[in-house]
Short mmCIF file of C-alpha atoms in Angstrom, two decimals:
data_model
loop_
_atom_site.label_atom_id
_atom_site.label_comp_id
_atom_site.label_asym_id
_atom_site.label_seq_id
_atom_site.Cartn_x
_atom_site.Cartn_y
_atom_site.Cartn_z
CA MET A 2 19.92 -12.05 -41.57
CA LEU A 3 21.53 -9.88 -44.22
CA SER A 4 19.83 -11.39 -47.25
CA ASN A 5 16.43 -9.92 -46.44
CA LEU A 6 17.44 -6.24 -46.20
CA THR A 7 15.95 -3.53 -48.39
CA PHE A 8 17.66 -0.16 -48.86
CA ARG A 9 15.56 2.72 -50.16
CA LEU A 10 14.66 6.37 -49.90
CA ALA A 11 12.41 7.12 -46.96
CA ASN A 12 8.82 8.12 -47.50
CA PHE A 13 6.51 10.13 -45.27
CA ASP A 14 5.01 6.96 -43.79
CA ASP A 15 8.45 6.13 -42.34
CA LEU A 16 8.67 9.33 -40.29
CA ASN A 17 7.49 7.90 -36.95
CA ASP A 18 9.92 4.98 -37.23
CA ILE A 19 12.76 7.33 -38.16
CA VAL A 20 12.21 9.66 -35.20
CA LYS A 21 11.93 6.66 -32.89
CA LEU A 22 15.35 5.47 -34.09
CA LEU A 23 16.86 8.94 -33.67
CA ALA A 24 15.54 9.17 -30.10
CA ASP A 25 16.68 5.70 -29.06
CA ASP A 26 20.07 6.40 -27.49
CA LYS A 27 21.49 8.48 -24.65
CA LEU A 28 22.15 11.51 -26.86
CA GLY A 29 18.99 11.22 -28.94
CA GLU A 30 16.67 10.91 -25.97
CA VAL A 31 17.77 14.40 -24.89
CA ARG A 32 17.54 16.19 -28.24
CA GLU A 33 14.63 14.41 -29.96
CA LYS A 34 10.91 14.45 -29.16
CA TYR A 35 9.39 11.11 -30.00
CA GLU A 36 5.74 11.59 -29.14
CA ASN A 37 2.36 11.02 -30.74
CA PRO A 38 1.66 13.06 -32.71
CA LEU A 39 5.15 14.05 -33.75
CA PRO A 40 5.99 17.74 -33.51
CA LEU A 41 5.31 19.65 -36.72
CA SER A 42 9.04 20.43 -37.04
CA TYR A 43 9.73 16.82 -38.05
CA HIS A 44 7.11 16.99 -40.80
CA GLN A 45 8.55 20.25 -42.09
CA ALA A 46 12.11 18.89 -42.04
CA PHE A 47 11.04 15.74 -43.89
CA GLN A 48 9.33 17.82 -46.59
CA ALA A 49 12.41 20.03 -46.99
CA ILE A 50 14.74 17.03 -47.30
CA ASP A 51 12.38 15.18 -49.62
CA SER A 52 12.05 18.15 -51.98
CA ASP A 53 15.81 18.78 -52.21
CA PRO A 54 17.46 16.82 -55.05
CA ASN A 55 20.81 16.95 -53.21
CA ASN A 56 19.48 15.34 -50.04
CA SER A 57 18.47 11.75 -49.52
CA LEU A 58 16.87 10.44 -46.36
CA CYS A 59 17.44 6.70 -46.55
CA VAL A 60 16.18 3.70 -44.61
CA VAL A 61 17.01 0.05 -44.38
CA GLU A 62 14.19 -2.42 -43.82
CA LYS A 63 14.29 -5.93 -42.49
CA GLU A 64 11.10 -7.91 -43.07
CA ASN A 65 9.17 -4.71 -43.91
CA ARG A 66 10.26 -2.99 -40.68
CA VAL A 67 12.50 0.11 -40.70
CA VAL A 68 15.65 -0.83 -38.77
CA GLY A 69 18.00 1.94 -39.85
CA VAL A 70 18.15 5.50 -41.10
CA LEU A 71 20.72 7.95 -42.42
CA GLN A 72 20.82 11.12 -44.46
CA ILE A 73 23.15 11.73 -47.39
CA THR A 74 23.73 15.28 -48.57
CA PHE A 75 25.44 15.78 -51.91
CA THR A 76 27.35 19.05 -52.22
CA PRO A 77 29.08 20.53 -55.26
CA TYR A 78 32.39 22.24 -54.48
CA LEU A 79 34.87 24.33 -56.39
CA THR A 80 37.69 22.36 -54.80
CA TYR A 81 38.82 19.18 -56.54
CA GLN A 82 38.09 20.92 -59.83
CA GLY A 83 34.41 21.32 -59.14
CA GLY A 84 33.99 17.93 -57.51
CA TRP A 85 31.06 16.62 -55.54
CA ARG A 86 31.22 15.26 -52.02
CA ALA A 87 28.75 13.39 -49.87
CA THR A 88 28.07 13.98 -46.20
CA ILE A 89 26.45 11.19 -44.20
CA GLU A 90 24.63 12.17 -41.02
CA GLY A 91 22.03 10.93 -38.58
CA VAL A 92 23.02 7.26 -38.82
CA ARG A 93 21.00 5.05 -36.51
CA ILE A 94 20.51 1.30 -36.46
CA ASP A 95 17.81 -0.34 -34.35
CA ALA A 96 19.26 -1.87 -31.18
CA SER A 97 17.60 -5.20 -32.02
CA VAL A 98 19.82 -5.68 -35.11
CA ARG A 99 22.98 -3.82 -34.06
CA GLY A 100 26.18 -5.84 -34.33
CA ARG A 101 24.76 -8.14 -37.00
CA GLY A 102 26.15 -6.44 -40.10
CA VAL A 103 23.11 -4.31 -40.94
CA GLY A 104 24.96 -1.03 -40.38
CA LYS A 105 27.91 -2.21 -42.47
CA LYS A 106 25.66 -3.18 -45.38
CA PHE A 107 23.77 0.10 -45.07
CA MET A 108 26.99 2.12 -45.17
CA GLU A 109 28.28 0.08 -48.14
CA TRP A 110 25.03 0.84 -49.96
CA SER A 111 25.41 4.55 -49.07
CA ILE A 112 28.99 4.60 -50.35
CA GLN A 113 27.71 3.16 -53.63
CA GLN A 114 25.10 5.95 -53.82
CA ALA A 115 27.90 8.52 -53.47
CA LYS A 116 29.97 6.81 -56.17
CA GLU A 117 27.00 6.80 -58.53
CA LYS A 118 26.53 10.54 -57.91
CA GLY A 119 30.18 11.07 -58.88
CA CYS A 120 31.42 12.09 -55.44
CA HIS A 121 35.16 12.10 -54.82
CA VAL A 122 34.89 11.91 -51.02
CA ILE A 123 32.44 11.03 -48.28
CA GLN A 124 32.61 12.85 -45.01
CA LEU A 125 30.85 12.25 -41.73
CA THR A 126 31.10 13.14 -38.09
CA THR A 127 30.35 11.15 -35.00
CA ASP A 128 29.90 12.45 -31.49
CA LYS A 129 32.90 11.90 -29.22
CA GLN A 130 30.50 10.23 -26.79
CA ARG A 131 30.06 7.42 -29.34
CA PRO A 132 33.46 5.67 -29.44
CA ASP A 133 31.91 2.48 -30.83
CA ALA A 134 30.57 4.44 -33.80
CA LEU A 135 34.02 5.91 -34.44
CA ALA A 136 35.56 2.43 -34.43
CA PHE A 137 32.80 1.20 -36.77
CA TYR A 138 33.49 3.95 -39.33
CA GLN A 139 37.24 3.35 -39.13
CA GLN A 140 36.67 -0.35 -39.90
CA LEU A 141 34.88 0.79 -43.06
CA GLY A 142 37.95 2.77 -44.16
CA PHE A 143 37.06 6.24 -42.89
CA THR A 144 40.04 8.10 -41.43
CA ASN A 145 40.51 10.92 -38.95
CA SER A 146 41.91 13.26 -41.59
CA HIS A 147 40.38 16.54 -40.35
CA GLU A 148 39.29 18.21 -37.14
CA GLY A 149 35.56 18.87 -37.07
CA LEU A 150 34.02 21.80 -35.25
CA LYS A 151 30.43 22.79 -34.55
CA LEU A 152 28.81 25.95 -33.30
CA HIS A 153 25.34 25.46 -31.84
CA LEU A 154 23.13 28.48 -32.49
CA GLU A 155 20.40 29.73 -30.23
CA ASN A 156 16.98 29.88 -31.92
#
């Protein structure tokens, strides 16, 4: 199962599969719009991410099918003597392969990407409505070291 995984940067042809993954859970089905054609906002967001050297939209494939997605943002800081940190967001693994080690391998690959970039820390958040995701990240060594807050803005 795990020997035939490919980890890579996403390309525009992956966009439909990515949005489908993002929409395929109880939170995503409310905030995403997976329809054909996709709303223009997804195309614009992909182009912005793809053109930013400090952002990486990544996918994992199994047998040439996208089964996972995440975004890594690399941010330079003045803290830690001008250190870099990575933020991982939008992690989704296809329900058909969940619980089989794909997410773990994908996160291990992502951690390696952050190390290669010279990051001193990786941060992420998970919604409190996803306790299984929290347990998953803790098994990978992530700790609840900070309180995270969000302010949703009206557009």
